[in-house]
Short mmCIF file of C-alpha atoms and ligand atoms in Angstrom, two decimals:
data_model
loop_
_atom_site.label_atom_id
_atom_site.label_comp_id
_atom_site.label_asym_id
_atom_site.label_seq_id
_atom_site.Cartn_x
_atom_site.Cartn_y
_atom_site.Cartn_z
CA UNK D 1 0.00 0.00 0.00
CA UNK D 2 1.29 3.49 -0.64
CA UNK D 3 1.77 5.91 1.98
CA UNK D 4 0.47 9.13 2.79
CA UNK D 5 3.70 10.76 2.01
CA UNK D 6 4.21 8.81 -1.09
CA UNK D 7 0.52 9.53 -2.48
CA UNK D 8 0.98 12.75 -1.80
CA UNK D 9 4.54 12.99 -3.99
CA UNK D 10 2.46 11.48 -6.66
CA UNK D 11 -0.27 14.04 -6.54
CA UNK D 12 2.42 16.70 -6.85
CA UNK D 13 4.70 14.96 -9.98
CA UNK D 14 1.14 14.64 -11.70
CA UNK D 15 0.20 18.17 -11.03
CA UNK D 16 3.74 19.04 -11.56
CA UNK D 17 3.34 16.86 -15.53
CA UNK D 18 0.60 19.37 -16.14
CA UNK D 19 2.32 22.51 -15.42
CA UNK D 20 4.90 21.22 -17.98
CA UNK D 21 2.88 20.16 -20.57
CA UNK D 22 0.85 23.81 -20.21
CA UNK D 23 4.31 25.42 -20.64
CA UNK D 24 5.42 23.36 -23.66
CA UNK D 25 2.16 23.17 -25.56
CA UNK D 26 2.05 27.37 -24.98
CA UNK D 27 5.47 27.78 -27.43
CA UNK D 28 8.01 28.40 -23.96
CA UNK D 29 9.22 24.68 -25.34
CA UNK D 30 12.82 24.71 -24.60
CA UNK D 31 15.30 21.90 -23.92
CA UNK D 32 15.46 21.96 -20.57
CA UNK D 33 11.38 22.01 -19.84
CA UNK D 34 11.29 18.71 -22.37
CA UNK D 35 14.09 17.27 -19.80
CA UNK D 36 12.01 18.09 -16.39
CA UNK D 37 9.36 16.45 -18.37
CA UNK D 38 11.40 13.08 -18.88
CA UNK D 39 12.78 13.31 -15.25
CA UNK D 40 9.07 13.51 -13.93
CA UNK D 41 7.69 10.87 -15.87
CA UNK D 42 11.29 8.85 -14.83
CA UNK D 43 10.43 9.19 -11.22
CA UNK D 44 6.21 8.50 -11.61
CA UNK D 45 7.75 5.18 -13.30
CA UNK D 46 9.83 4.85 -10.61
CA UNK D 47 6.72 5.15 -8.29
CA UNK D 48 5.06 2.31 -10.71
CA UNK D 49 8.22 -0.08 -10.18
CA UNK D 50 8.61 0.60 -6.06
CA UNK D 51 11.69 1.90 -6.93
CA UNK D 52 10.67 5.81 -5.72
CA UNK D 53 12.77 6.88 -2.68
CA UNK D 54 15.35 4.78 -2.58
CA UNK D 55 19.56 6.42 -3.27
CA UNK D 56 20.68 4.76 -6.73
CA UNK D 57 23.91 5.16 -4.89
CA UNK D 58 23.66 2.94 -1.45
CA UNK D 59 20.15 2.15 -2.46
CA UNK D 60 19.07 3.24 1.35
CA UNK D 61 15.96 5.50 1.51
CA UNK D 62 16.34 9.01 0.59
CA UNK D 63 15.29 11.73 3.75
CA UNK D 64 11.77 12.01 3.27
CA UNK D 65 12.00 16.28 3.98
CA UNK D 66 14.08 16.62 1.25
CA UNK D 67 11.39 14.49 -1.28
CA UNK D 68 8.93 16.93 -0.02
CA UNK D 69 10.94 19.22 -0.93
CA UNK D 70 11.88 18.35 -3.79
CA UNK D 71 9.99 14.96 -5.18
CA UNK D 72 13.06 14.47 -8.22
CA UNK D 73 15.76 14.01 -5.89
CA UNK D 74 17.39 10.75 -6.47
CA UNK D 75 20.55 10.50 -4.36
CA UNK D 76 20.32 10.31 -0.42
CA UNK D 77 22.16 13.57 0.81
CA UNK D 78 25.48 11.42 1.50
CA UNK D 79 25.35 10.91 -2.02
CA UNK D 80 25.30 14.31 -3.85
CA UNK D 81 28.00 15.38 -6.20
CA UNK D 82 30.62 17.83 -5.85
CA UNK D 83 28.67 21.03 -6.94
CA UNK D 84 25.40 20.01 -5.97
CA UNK D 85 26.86 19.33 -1.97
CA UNK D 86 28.49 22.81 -2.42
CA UNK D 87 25.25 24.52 -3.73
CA UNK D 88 23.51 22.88 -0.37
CA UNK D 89 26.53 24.28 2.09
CA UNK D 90 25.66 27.64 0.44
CA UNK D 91 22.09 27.32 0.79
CA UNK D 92 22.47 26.12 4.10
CA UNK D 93 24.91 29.09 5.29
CA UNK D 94 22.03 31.66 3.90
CA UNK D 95 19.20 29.93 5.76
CA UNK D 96 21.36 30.02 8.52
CA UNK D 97 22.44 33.75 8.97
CA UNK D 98 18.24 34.01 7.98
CA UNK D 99 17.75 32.24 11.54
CA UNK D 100 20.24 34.05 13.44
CA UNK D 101 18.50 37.29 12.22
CA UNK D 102 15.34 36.33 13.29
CA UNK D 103 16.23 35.48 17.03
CA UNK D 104 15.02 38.59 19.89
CA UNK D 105 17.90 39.91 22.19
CA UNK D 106 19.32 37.22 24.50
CA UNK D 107 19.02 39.52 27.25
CA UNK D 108 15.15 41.05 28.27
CA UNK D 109 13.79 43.13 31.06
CA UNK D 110 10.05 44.41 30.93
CA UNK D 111 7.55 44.72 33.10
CA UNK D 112 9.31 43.69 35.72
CA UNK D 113 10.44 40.19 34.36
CA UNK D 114 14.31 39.47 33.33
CA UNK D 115 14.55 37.12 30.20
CA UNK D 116 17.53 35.03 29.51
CA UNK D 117 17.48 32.18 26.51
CA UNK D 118 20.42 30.20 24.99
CA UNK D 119 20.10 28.47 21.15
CA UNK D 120 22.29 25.97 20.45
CA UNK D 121 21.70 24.35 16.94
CA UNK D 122 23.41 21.11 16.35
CA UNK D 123 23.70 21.78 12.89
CA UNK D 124 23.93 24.77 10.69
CA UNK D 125 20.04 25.32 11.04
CA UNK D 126 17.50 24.72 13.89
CA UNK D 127 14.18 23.61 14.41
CA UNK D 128 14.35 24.60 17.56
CA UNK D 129 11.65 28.38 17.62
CA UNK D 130 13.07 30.97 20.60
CA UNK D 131 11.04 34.15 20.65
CA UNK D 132 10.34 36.88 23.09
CA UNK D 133 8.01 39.72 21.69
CA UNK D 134 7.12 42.79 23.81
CA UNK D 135 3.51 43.09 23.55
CA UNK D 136 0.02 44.46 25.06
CA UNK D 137 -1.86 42.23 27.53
CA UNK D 138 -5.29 40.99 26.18
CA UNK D 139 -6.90 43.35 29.26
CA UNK D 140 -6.81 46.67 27.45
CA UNK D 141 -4.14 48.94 28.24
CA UNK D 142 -1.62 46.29 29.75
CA UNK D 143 1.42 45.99 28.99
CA UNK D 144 2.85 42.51 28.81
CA UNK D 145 5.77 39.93 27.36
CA UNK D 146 4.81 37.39 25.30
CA UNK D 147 7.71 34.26 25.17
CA UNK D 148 7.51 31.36 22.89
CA UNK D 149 9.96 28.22 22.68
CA UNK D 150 9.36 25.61 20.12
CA UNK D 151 10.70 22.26 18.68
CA UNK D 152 9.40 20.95 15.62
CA UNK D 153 9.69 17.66 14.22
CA UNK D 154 12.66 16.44 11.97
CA UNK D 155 15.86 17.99 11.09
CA UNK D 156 17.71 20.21 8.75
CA UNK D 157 16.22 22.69 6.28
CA UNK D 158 12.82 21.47 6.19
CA UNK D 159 12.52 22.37 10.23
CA UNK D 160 14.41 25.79 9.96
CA UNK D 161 11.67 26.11 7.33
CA UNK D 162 8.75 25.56 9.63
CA UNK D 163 10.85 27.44 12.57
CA UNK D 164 10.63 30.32 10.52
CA UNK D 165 6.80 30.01 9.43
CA UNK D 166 5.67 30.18 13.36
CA UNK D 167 7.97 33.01 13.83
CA UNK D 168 6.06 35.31 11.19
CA UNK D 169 2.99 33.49 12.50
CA UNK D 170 3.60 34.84 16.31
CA UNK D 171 4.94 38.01 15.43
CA UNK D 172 2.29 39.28 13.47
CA UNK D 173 -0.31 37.70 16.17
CA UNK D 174 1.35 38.85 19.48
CA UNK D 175 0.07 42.39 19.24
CA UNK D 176 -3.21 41.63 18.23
CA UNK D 177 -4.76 41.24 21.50
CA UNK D 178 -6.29 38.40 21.02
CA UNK D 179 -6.47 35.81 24.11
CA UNK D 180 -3.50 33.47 24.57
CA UNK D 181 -6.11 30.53 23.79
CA UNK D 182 -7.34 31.67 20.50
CA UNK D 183 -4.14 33.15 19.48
CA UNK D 184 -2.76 29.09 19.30
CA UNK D 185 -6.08 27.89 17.97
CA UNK D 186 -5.22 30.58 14.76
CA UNK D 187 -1.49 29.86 14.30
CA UNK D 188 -2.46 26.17 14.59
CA UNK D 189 -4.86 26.68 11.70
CA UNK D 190 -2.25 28.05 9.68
CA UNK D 191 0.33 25.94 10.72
CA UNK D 192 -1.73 23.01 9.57
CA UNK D 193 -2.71 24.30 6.65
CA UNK D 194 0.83 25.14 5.65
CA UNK D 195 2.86 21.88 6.67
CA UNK D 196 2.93 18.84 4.62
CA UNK D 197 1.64 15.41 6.35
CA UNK D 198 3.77 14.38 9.45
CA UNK D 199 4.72 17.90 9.95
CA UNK D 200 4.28 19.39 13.87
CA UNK D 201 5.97 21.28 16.40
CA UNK D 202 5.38 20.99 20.12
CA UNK D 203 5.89 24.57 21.80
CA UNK D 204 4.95 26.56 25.13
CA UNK D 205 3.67 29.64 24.91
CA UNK D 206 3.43 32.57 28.16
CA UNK D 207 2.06 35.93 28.52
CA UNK D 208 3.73 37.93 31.28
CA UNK D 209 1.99 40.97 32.63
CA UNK D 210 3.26 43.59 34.37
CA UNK D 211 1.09 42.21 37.34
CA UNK D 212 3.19 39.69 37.63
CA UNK D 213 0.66 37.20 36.13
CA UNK D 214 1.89 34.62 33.49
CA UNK D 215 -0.80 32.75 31.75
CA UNK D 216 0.58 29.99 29.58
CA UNK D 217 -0.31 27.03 27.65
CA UNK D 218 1.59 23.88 26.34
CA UNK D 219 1.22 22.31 23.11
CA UNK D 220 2.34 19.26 23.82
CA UNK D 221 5.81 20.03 24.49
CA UNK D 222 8.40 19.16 27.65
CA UNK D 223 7.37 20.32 31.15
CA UNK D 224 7.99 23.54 32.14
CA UNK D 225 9.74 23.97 35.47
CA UNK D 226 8.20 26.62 37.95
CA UNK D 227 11.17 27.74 40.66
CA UNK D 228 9.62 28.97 44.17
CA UNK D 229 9.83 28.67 47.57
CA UNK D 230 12.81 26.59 47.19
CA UNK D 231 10.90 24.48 45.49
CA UNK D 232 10.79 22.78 41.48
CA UNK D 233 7.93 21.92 40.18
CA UNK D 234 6.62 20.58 36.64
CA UNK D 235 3.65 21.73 34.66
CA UNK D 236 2.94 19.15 32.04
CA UNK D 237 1.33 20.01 28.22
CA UNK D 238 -2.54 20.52 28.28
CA UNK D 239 -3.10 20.38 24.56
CA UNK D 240 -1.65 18.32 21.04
CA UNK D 241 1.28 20.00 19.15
CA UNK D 242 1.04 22.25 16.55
CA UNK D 243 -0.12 21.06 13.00
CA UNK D 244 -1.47 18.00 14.23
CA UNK D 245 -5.27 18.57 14.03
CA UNK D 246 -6.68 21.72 12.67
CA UNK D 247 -9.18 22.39 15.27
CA UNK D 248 -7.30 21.90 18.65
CA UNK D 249 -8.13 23.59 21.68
CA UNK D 250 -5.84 25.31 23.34
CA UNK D 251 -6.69 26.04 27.06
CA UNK D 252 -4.12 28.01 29.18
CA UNK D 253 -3.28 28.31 33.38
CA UNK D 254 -2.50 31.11 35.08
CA UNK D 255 0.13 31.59 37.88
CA UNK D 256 1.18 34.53 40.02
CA UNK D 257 5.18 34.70 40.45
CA UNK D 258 6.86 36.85 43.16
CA UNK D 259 9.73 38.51 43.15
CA UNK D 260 13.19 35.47 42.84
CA UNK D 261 10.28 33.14 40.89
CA UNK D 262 10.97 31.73 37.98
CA UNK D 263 9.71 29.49 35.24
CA UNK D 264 12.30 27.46 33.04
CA UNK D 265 11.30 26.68 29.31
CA UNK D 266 13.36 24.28 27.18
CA UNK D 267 13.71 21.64 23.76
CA UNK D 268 14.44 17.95 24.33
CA UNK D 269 17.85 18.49 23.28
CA UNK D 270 19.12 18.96 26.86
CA UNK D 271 16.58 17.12 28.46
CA UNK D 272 17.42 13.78 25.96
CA UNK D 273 20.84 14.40 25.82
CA UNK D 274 23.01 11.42 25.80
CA UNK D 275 26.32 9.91 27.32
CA UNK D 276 28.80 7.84 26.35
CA UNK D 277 26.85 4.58 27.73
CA UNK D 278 23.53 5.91 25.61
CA UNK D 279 22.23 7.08 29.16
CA UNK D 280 19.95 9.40 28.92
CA UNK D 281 20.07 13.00 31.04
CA UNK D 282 16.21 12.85 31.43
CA UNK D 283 13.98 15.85 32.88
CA UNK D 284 13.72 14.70 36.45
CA UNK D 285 17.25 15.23 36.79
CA UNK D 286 17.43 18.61 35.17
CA UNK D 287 14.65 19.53 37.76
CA UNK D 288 16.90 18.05 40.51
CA UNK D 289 19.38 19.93 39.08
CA UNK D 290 17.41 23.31 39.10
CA UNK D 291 16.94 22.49 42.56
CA UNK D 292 19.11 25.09 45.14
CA UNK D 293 19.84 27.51 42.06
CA UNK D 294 17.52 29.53 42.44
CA UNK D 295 19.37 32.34 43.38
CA UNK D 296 20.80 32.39 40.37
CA UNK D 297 19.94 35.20 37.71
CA UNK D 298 18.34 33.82 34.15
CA UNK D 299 21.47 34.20 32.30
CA UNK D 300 23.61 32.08 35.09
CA UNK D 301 20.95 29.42 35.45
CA UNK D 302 20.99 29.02 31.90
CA UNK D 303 24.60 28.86 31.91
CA UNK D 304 25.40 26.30 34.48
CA UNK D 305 22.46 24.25 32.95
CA UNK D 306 24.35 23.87 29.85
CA UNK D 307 27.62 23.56 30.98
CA UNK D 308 25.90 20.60 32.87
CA UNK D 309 24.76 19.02 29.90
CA UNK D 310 27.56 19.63 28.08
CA UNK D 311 29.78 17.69 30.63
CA UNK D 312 27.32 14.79 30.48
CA UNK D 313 26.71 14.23 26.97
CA UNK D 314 29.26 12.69 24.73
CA UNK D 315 28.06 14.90 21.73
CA UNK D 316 25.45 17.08 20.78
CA UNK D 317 22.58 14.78 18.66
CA UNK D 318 20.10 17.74 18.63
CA UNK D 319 19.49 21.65 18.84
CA UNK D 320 19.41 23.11 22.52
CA UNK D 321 17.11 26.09 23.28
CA UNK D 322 16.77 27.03 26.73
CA UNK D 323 14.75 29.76 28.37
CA UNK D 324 14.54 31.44 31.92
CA UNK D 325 11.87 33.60 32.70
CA UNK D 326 12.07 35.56 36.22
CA UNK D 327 10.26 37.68 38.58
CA UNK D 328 12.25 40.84 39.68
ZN1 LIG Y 1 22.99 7.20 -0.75
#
């Protein structure tokens, strides 16, 4: 039986065919159009035969992001040529400076909170989503800062991709007022509209008011770690990732934090990190670790947390974003 992902290739090689055959049958009929045309009807064949998807190098599967990408490819990406693996390092430098560019200061005080984040890809692009947007409250007249940290599924391009579709999404939704609820039920819409099959991110989302109120909701991602009284506890997800289902609901908590209180946002790649025996860290020890540091400001904590994972794991596997909002 054909999958999702490969039914939907052969939707777009089809629809693709057409697009072709419009361009040659309107006079544009040039060499290379007549050769797209032979390499789409090569890989439908190839579709036919069971052949699709598979390196004619190694003959292991080709990454499935980079068929959705682009449903021609043939090699798997160990397997590119000389020019075409130096066009990709090019590409790749571009989208990454594009990412940097798009991150907020590492540094944030509003409203009485003090922001601190770290981003760590473990490639040349993330799909790890950082943002911190100064913003109004959805009570009119308050002022208020809205974080977001995000991890969405696979690797590479394809991710940075999507990392970069719910920045545009939040920043052009943070301002609008709109409650924190409905705000993720709308860039959920989008999102799922947007992303191809399999395509999600899990993310937590806050609003912190100058009141000192932070209402936030979890869509499906890691626990969040809430630092008071000496204390560490863990709020778990209340809703489905991003992109999953197109109408999820969304609902949110609310929490007062006093002055020294803090809540700690981060991606599986510190929480899943790895050492040399395959161990993993796990997020009950990062909480045990959080434990008796709370004295420290958001740009320590954040510190000494990665400096802890970086002495545990024997490489990094996966991006690391990690985010410290405090009280005071
Ligand atoms: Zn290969």
């Amino acid at each position: 039986m054909q999958t999702i992902t490969e039914s939907y290739l052969q939707t777009q090689l089809e629809e693709r065919r057409r697009r072709l055959e419009t361009a040659m049958s309107s006079g544009a009929a040039n060499g290379a159009i007549s050769a797209l045309l032979s390499e789409v009807d090569a890989a439908l064949e190839r579709m036919r035969d069971g052949s699709y998807g598979i390196c004619e190098e190694c003959h292991d599967s080709v990454e499935q992001e980079r068929l959705l990408a682009d449903p021609l490819v043939r090699v798997c990406i160990d397997h590119l040529n000389e020019p075409q693996r130096r066009a990709l390092e090019r590409d790749l430098e571009l989208a990454s400076s594009v990412q940097r560019a798009l991150l907020p200061p590492h540094d944030v005080r509003a409203d009485g909170w003090q922001i601190h984040y770290c981003y760590e890809p473990a490639g040349v692009v993330s799909g790890d989503y950082c943002d911190v947007i100064p913003s109004r409250g959805d009570d009119a007249g308050g002022s208020a800062v809205f974080l977001a940290l995000g991890d969405v599924s696979g690797k590479g391009v394809a991710a940075s991709l999507m990392m970069t579709q719910l920045h545009a999404m939040f920043r052009s939704l943070a301002n609008s007022g709109l409650p924190l609820s409905e705000l993720l039920e709308r860039v959920n819409r989008m999102f799922c509209e947007s992303t191809t099959a399999g395509q999600y991110a899990t993310l937590v989302c806050a609003r912190a008011s100058a009141s000192g109120v932070v209402e936030l909701s979890s869509a499906g991602h890691l626990p969040v770690f809430v630092l008071r009284d000496g204390e560490v506890r863990s709020l778990g997800a209340n809703s489905m990732p991003l992109g999953m289902f197109s109408d999820g609901d969304y609902p949110t908590q609310k929490m007062r934090l006093e002055t020294g209180e803090s809540l700690v946002f981060y991606t599986d790649g510190l929480s899943e990190s790895r050492d040399r025996s395959n161990r993993e860290y796990g997020f009950s020890r990062l909480g045990e670790f959080l434990r008796g540091r709370h004295a420290l400001a958001p740009d320590a904590l954040t510190a000494a947390c990665l400096a802890e994972i970086k002495e545990f794991a024997a490489m990094q596997h996966d991006d690391r974003t990690m985010l410290v909002l405090r009280r005071g």
